[in-house]
Coordinates of C-alpha atoms in Angstrom, one line a residue:
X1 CA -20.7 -15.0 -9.4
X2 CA -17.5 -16.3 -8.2
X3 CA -15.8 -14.9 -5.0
X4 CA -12.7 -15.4 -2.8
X5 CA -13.8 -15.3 0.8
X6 CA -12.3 -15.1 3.9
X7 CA -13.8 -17.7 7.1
X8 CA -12.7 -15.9 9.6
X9 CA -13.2 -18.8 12.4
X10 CA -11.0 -20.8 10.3
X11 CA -8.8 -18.8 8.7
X12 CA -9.1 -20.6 5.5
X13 CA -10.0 -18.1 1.7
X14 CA -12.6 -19.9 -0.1
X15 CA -13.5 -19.4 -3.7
X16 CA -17.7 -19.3 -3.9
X17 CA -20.4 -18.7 -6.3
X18 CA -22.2 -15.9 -4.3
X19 CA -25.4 -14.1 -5.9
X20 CA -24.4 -11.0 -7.6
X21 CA -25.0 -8.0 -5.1
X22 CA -28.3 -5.5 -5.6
X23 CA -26.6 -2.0 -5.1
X24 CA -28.7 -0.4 -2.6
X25 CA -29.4 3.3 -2.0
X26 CA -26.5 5.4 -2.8
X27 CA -24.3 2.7 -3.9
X28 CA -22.9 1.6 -7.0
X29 CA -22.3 -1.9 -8.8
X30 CA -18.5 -2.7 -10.3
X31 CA -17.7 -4.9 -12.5
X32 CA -14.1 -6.0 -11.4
X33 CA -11.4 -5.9 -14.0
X34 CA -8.5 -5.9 -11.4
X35 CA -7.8 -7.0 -7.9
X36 CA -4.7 -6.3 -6.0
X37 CA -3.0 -9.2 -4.2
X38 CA -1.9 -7.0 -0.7
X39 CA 0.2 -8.4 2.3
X40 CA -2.7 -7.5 4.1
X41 CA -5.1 -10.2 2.7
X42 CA -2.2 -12.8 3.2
X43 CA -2.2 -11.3 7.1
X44 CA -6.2 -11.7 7.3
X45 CA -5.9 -15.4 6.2
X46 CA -3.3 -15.9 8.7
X47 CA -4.7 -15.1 11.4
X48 CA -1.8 -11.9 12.3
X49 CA -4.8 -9.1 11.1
X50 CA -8.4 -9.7 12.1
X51 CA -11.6 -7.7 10.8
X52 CA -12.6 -5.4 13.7
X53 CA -15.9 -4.1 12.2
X54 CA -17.2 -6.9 10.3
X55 CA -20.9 -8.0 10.4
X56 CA -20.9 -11.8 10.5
X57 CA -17.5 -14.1 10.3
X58 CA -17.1 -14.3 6.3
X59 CA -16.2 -11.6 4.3
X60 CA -15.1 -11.5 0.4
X61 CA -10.9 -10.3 0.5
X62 CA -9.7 -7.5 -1.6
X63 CA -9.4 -3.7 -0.9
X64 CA -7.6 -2.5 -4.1
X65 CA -10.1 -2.8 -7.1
X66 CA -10.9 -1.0 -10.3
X67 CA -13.5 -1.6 -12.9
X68 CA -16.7 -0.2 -14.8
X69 CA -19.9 1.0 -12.9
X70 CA -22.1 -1.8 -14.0
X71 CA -25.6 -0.7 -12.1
X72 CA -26.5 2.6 -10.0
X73 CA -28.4 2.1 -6.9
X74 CA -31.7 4.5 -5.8
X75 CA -30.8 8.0 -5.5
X76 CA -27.5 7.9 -7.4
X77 CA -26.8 10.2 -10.2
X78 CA -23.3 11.7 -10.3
X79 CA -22.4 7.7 -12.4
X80 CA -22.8 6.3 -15.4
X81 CA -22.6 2.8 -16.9
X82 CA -19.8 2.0 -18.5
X83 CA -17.0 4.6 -16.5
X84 CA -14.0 3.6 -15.9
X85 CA -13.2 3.6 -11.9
X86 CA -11.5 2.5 -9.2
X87 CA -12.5 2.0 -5.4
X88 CA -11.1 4.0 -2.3
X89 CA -9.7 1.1 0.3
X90 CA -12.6 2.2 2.6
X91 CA -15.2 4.9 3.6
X92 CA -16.4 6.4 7.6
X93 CA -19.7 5.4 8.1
X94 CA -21.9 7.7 10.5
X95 CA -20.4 7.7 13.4
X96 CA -16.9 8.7 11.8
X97 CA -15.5 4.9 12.1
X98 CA -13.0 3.9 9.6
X99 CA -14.3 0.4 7.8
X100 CA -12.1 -1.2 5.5
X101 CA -13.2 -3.0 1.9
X102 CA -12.3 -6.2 1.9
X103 CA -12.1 -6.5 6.0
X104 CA -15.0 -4.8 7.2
X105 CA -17.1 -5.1 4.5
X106 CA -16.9 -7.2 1.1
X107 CA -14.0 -6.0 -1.1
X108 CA -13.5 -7.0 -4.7
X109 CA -11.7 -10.5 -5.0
X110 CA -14.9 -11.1 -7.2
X111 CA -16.5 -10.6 -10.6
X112 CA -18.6 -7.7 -9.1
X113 CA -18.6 -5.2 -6.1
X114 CA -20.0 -2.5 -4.5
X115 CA -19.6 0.5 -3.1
X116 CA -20.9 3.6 -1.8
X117 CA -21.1 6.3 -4.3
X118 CA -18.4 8.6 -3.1
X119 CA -15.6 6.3 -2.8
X120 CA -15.5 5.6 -6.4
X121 CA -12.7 7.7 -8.0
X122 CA -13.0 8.2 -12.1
X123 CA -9.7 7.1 -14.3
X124 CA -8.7 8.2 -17.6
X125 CA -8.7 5.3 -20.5
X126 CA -4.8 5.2 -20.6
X127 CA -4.4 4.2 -17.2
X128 CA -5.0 0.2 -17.3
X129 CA -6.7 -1.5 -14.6
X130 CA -4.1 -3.2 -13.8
X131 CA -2.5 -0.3 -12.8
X132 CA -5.2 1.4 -11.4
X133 CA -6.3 -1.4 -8.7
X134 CA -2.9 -1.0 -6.8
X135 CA -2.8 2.8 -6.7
X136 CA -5.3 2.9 -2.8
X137 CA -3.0 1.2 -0.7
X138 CA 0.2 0.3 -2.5
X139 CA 0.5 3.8 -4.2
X140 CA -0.7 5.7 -1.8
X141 CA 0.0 4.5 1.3
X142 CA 3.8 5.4 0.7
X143 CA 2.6 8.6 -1.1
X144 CA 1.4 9.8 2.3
X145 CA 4.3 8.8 4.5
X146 CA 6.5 10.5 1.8
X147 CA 4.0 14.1 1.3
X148 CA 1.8 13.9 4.6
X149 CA 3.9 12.4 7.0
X150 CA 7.3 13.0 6.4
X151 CA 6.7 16.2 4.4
X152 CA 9.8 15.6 2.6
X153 CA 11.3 18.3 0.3
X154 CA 13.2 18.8 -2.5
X155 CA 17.2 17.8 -1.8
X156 CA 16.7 16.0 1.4
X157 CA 18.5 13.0 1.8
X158 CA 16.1 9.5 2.3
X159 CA 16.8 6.1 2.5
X160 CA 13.9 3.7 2.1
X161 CA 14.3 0.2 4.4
X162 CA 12.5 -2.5 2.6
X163 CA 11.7 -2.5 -1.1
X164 CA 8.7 -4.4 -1.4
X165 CA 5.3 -3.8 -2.3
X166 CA 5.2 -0.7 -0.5
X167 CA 9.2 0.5 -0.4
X168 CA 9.2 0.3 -4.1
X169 CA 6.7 2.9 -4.8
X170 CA 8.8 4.7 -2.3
X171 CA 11.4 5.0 -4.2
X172 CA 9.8 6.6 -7.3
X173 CA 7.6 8.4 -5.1
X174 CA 10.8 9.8 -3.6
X175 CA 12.5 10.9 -6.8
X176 CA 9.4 12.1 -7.9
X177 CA 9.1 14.9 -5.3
X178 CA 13.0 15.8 -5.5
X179 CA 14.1 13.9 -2.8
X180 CA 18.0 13.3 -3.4
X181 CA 20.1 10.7 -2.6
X182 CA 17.5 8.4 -2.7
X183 CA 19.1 5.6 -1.1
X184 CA 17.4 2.1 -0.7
X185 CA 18.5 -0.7 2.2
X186 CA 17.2 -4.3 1.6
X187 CA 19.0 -7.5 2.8
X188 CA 17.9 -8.8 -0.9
X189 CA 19.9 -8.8 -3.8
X190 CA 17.2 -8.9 -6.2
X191 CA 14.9 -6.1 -4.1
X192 CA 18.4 -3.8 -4.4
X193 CA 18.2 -3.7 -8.1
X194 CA 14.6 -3.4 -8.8
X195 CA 15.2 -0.3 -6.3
X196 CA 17.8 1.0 -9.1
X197 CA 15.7 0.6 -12.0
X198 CA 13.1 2.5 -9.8
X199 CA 15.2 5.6 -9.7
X200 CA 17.0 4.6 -6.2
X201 CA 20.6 6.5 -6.4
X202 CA 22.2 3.9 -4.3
X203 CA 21.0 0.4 -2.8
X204 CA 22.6 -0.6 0.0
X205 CA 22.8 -4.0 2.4
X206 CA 22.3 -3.4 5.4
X207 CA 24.4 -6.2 6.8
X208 CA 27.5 -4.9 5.5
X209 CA 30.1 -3.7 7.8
X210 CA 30.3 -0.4 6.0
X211 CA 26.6 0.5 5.9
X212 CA 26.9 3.2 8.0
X213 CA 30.1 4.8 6.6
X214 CA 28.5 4.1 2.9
X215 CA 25.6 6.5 4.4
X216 CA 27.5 9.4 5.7
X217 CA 29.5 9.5 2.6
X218 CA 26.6 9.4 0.4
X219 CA 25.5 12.2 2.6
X220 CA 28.8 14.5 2.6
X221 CA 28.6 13.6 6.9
X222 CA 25.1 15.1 7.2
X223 CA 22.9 12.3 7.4
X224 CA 19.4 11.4 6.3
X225 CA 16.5 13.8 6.8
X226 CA 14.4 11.1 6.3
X227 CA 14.6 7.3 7.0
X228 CA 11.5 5.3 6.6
X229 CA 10.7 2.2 7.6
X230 CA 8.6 -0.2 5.6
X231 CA 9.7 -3.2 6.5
X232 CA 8.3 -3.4 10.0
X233 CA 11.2 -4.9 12.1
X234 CA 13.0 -3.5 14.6
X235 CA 16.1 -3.6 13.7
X236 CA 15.5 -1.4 10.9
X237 CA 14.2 1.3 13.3
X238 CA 17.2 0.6 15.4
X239 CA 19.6 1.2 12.6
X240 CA 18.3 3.9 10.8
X241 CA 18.6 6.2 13.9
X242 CA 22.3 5.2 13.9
X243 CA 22.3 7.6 10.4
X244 CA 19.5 10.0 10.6
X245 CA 21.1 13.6 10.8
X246 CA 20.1 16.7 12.6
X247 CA 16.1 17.4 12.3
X248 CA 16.0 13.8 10.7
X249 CA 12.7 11.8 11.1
X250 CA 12.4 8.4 11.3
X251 CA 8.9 7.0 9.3
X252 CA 7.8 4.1 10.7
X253 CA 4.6 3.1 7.9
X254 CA 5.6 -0.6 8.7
X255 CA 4.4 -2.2 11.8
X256 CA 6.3 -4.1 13.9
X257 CA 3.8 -4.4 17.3
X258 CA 7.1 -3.4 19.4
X259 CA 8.7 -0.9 21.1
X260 CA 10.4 1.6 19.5
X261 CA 14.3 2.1 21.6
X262 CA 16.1 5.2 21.6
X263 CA 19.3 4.3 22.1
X264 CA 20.4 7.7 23.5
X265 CA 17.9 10.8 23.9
X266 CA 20.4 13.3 24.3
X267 CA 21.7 13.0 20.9
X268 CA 18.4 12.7 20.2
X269 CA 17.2 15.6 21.8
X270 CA 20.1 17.6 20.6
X271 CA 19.9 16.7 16.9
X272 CA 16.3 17.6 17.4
X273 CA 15.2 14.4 15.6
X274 CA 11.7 12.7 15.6
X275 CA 9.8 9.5 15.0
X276 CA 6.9 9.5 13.2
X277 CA 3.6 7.6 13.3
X278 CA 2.1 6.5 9.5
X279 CA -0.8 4.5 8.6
X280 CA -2.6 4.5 5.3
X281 CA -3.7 7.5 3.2
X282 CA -6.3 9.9 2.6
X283 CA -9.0 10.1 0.0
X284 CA -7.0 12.7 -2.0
X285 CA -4.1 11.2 -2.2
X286 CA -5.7 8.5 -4.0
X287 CA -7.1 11.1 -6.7
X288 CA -3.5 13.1 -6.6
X289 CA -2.1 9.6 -8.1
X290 CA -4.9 9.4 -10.3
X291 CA -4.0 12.7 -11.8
X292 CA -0.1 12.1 -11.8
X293 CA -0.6 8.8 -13.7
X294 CA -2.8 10.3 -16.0
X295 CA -0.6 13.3 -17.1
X296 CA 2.0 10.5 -17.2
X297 CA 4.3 11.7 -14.1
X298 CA 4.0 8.1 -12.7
X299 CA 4.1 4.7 -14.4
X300 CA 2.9 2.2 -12.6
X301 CA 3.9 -0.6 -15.2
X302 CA 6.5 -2.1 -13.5
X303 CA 4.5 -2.3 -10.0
X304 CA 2.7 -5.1 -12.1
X305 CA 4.6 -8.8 -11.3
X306 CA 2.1 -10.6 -12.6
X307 CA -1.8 -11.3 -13.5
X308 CA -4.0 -14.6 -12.0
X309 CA -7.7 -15.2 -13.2
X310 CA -9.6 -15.0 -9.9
X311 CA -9.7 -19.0 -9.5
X312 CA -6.3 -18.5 -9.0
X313 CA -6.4 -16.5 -5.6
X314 CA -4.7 -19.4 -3.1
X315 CA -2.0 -19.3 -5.7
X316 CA -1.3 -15.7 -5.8
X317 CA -1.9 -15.8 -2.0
X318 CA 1.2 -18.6 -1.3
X319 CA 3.2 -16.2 -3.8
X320 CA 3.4 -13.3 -1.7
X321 CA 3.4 -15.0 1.4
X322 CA 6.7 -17.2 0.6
X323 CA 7.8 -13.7 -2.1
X324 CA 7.9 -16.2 -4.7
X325 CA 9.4 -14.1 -7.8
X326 CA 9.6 -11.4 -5.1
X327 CA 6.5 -9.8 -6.7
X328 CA 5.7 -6.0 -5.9
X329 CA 2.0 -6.3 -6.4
X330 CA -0.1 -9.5 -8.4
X331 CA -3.5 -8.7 -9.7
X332 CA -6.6 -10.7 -9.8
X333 CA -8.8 -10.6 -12.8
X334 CA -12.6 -12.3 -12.7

């Protein structure tokens, strides 16, 4: 079968004919219908992100994936051929480590995959595979900093600092839950008004003079209760504590590998605000999306920018890297 995979040692993504995998006990074989292009796997070629866990120094890229169970390994029984599915990011293994699919362990840039029993998640036959690929990671990552994390509520003010892959499911994540104004900051013209057809109230520069007056007004002087950061700069952080309110906390689910600066922690302290850790999701927010996309609460349509055939993947790869189209998510298909 053909396979993108990642040399490590030489950061370079090669596509391969591999032998098709033998599920062993307690996993299952997927045939791949869609792979999601993340920043993540651009990172991992790059040489910023590098596989902690992984046995060996090649691994095959790709950690959101959906398809049909193609083959049951020994001892499974709760799957049949044919079911519609898609694949948690990763699994613990014994001792309770996190592993990662498509970093730690092969992932699904390729025409099949597999993967332990219980991290396969059942989807109902209106929600494409296109669709469905994106929703570990790019769904629910944000769906956790925006229910988990943040524990936003219904009428709090948000604003949302970078509306890419991740920020833009913000956004109708955000309006989804009640969140209101939902106000989105992005340096890019075009980012701002996807952000509006997402349901953002408001999208704002945040270069201009008046960004901080435009917030408070917005705001009737209060402030946000929540700003999140997905962009992963610091002068995002830096400027959204400028306009968080009292009780406001500050999100940071992108990662910038610097310090975090309070400019002044006793208007800090008084305002009782707080800045808040996020990474990933959980296992059931995966299945929560499911279930809201399903009953159609969430369409995911939109997320789509575009669809390679898998001998395409250095393509898509150079897309999101230089944000060519300014894609939110491109999918792979074998």
């Amino acid at each position: 079968m053909l396979a993108g995979r990642l040399h490590v040692p030489q950061r370079e993504l090669w596509l391969e004919t591999v032998p098709v995998p033998e599920p062993e006990h307690g996993q299952v074989r997927v045939r791949v219908a869609a792979a999601g292009v993340c920043l993540s796997d651009v990172h991992l070629i790059d040489g910023t992100l590098t596989p902690v866990y992984l046995a060996g120094d090649v691994v095959t890229l790709g950690h959101e994936v959906a398809g049909t169970v193609d083959a049951l390994g020994p001892g499974v029984t709760g799957w049949q051929p044919g079911q519609r599915v898609l694949l948690q990011a990763g699994e613990r293994d014994r001792r309770g480590t996190v592993l990662t699919r498509g970093v730690d362990y092969d992932g699904g840039w390729a025409e099949y995959a597999l993967a332990r029993e219980d991290t396969l998640v059942p989807i109902p036959d209106a929600l494409e595979f296109e669709q469905a690929c994106i929703i570990p990671d790019a769904v629910s990552t944000p769906w956790a900093a925006v229910t988990d994390t943040a524990r936003t509520r219904p009428g709090e003010a948000v604003g949302v600092w970078g509306v890419g892959g991740l920020g833009a499911h913000a956004v109708q994540l955000l309006r989804l839950v009640g969140a209101a104004p939902v106000i989105a900051v992005d340096p890019l013209p075009a980012a701002r008004d996807r952000a509006l057809v997402l349901g953002a109230d408001v999208a704002l520069d945040p270069k201009d003079d008046g960004f901080r007056d435009a917030v408070l007004e917005l705001t009737d002087a209060r402030g946000l209760d929540v700003a999140f950061d997905f962009a992963g700069v610091t002068p995002v952080r830096e400027q959204a504590l400028t306009v968080l309110g009292r009780r406001g906390r500050l999100v940071l689910a992108g990662i910038a590998n610097q310090p975090v600066t309070i400019a002044s922690d006793s208007r800090f302290n008084y305002l009782g605000q707080a800045v808040l850790g996020h990474y990933g999701s959980a296992a059931e927010h995966v299945t929560q999306l499911v279930s809201l996309a399903g009953q159609g609460r969430l369409d995911l349509a939109a997320s789509v920018s575009d669809v390679l055939p898998l001998g395409d993947a250095t393509e898509a790869v150079r897309r999101v890297q230089d944000k060519d189209g300014n894609p939110i998510r491109l999918i792979l298909r074998p």
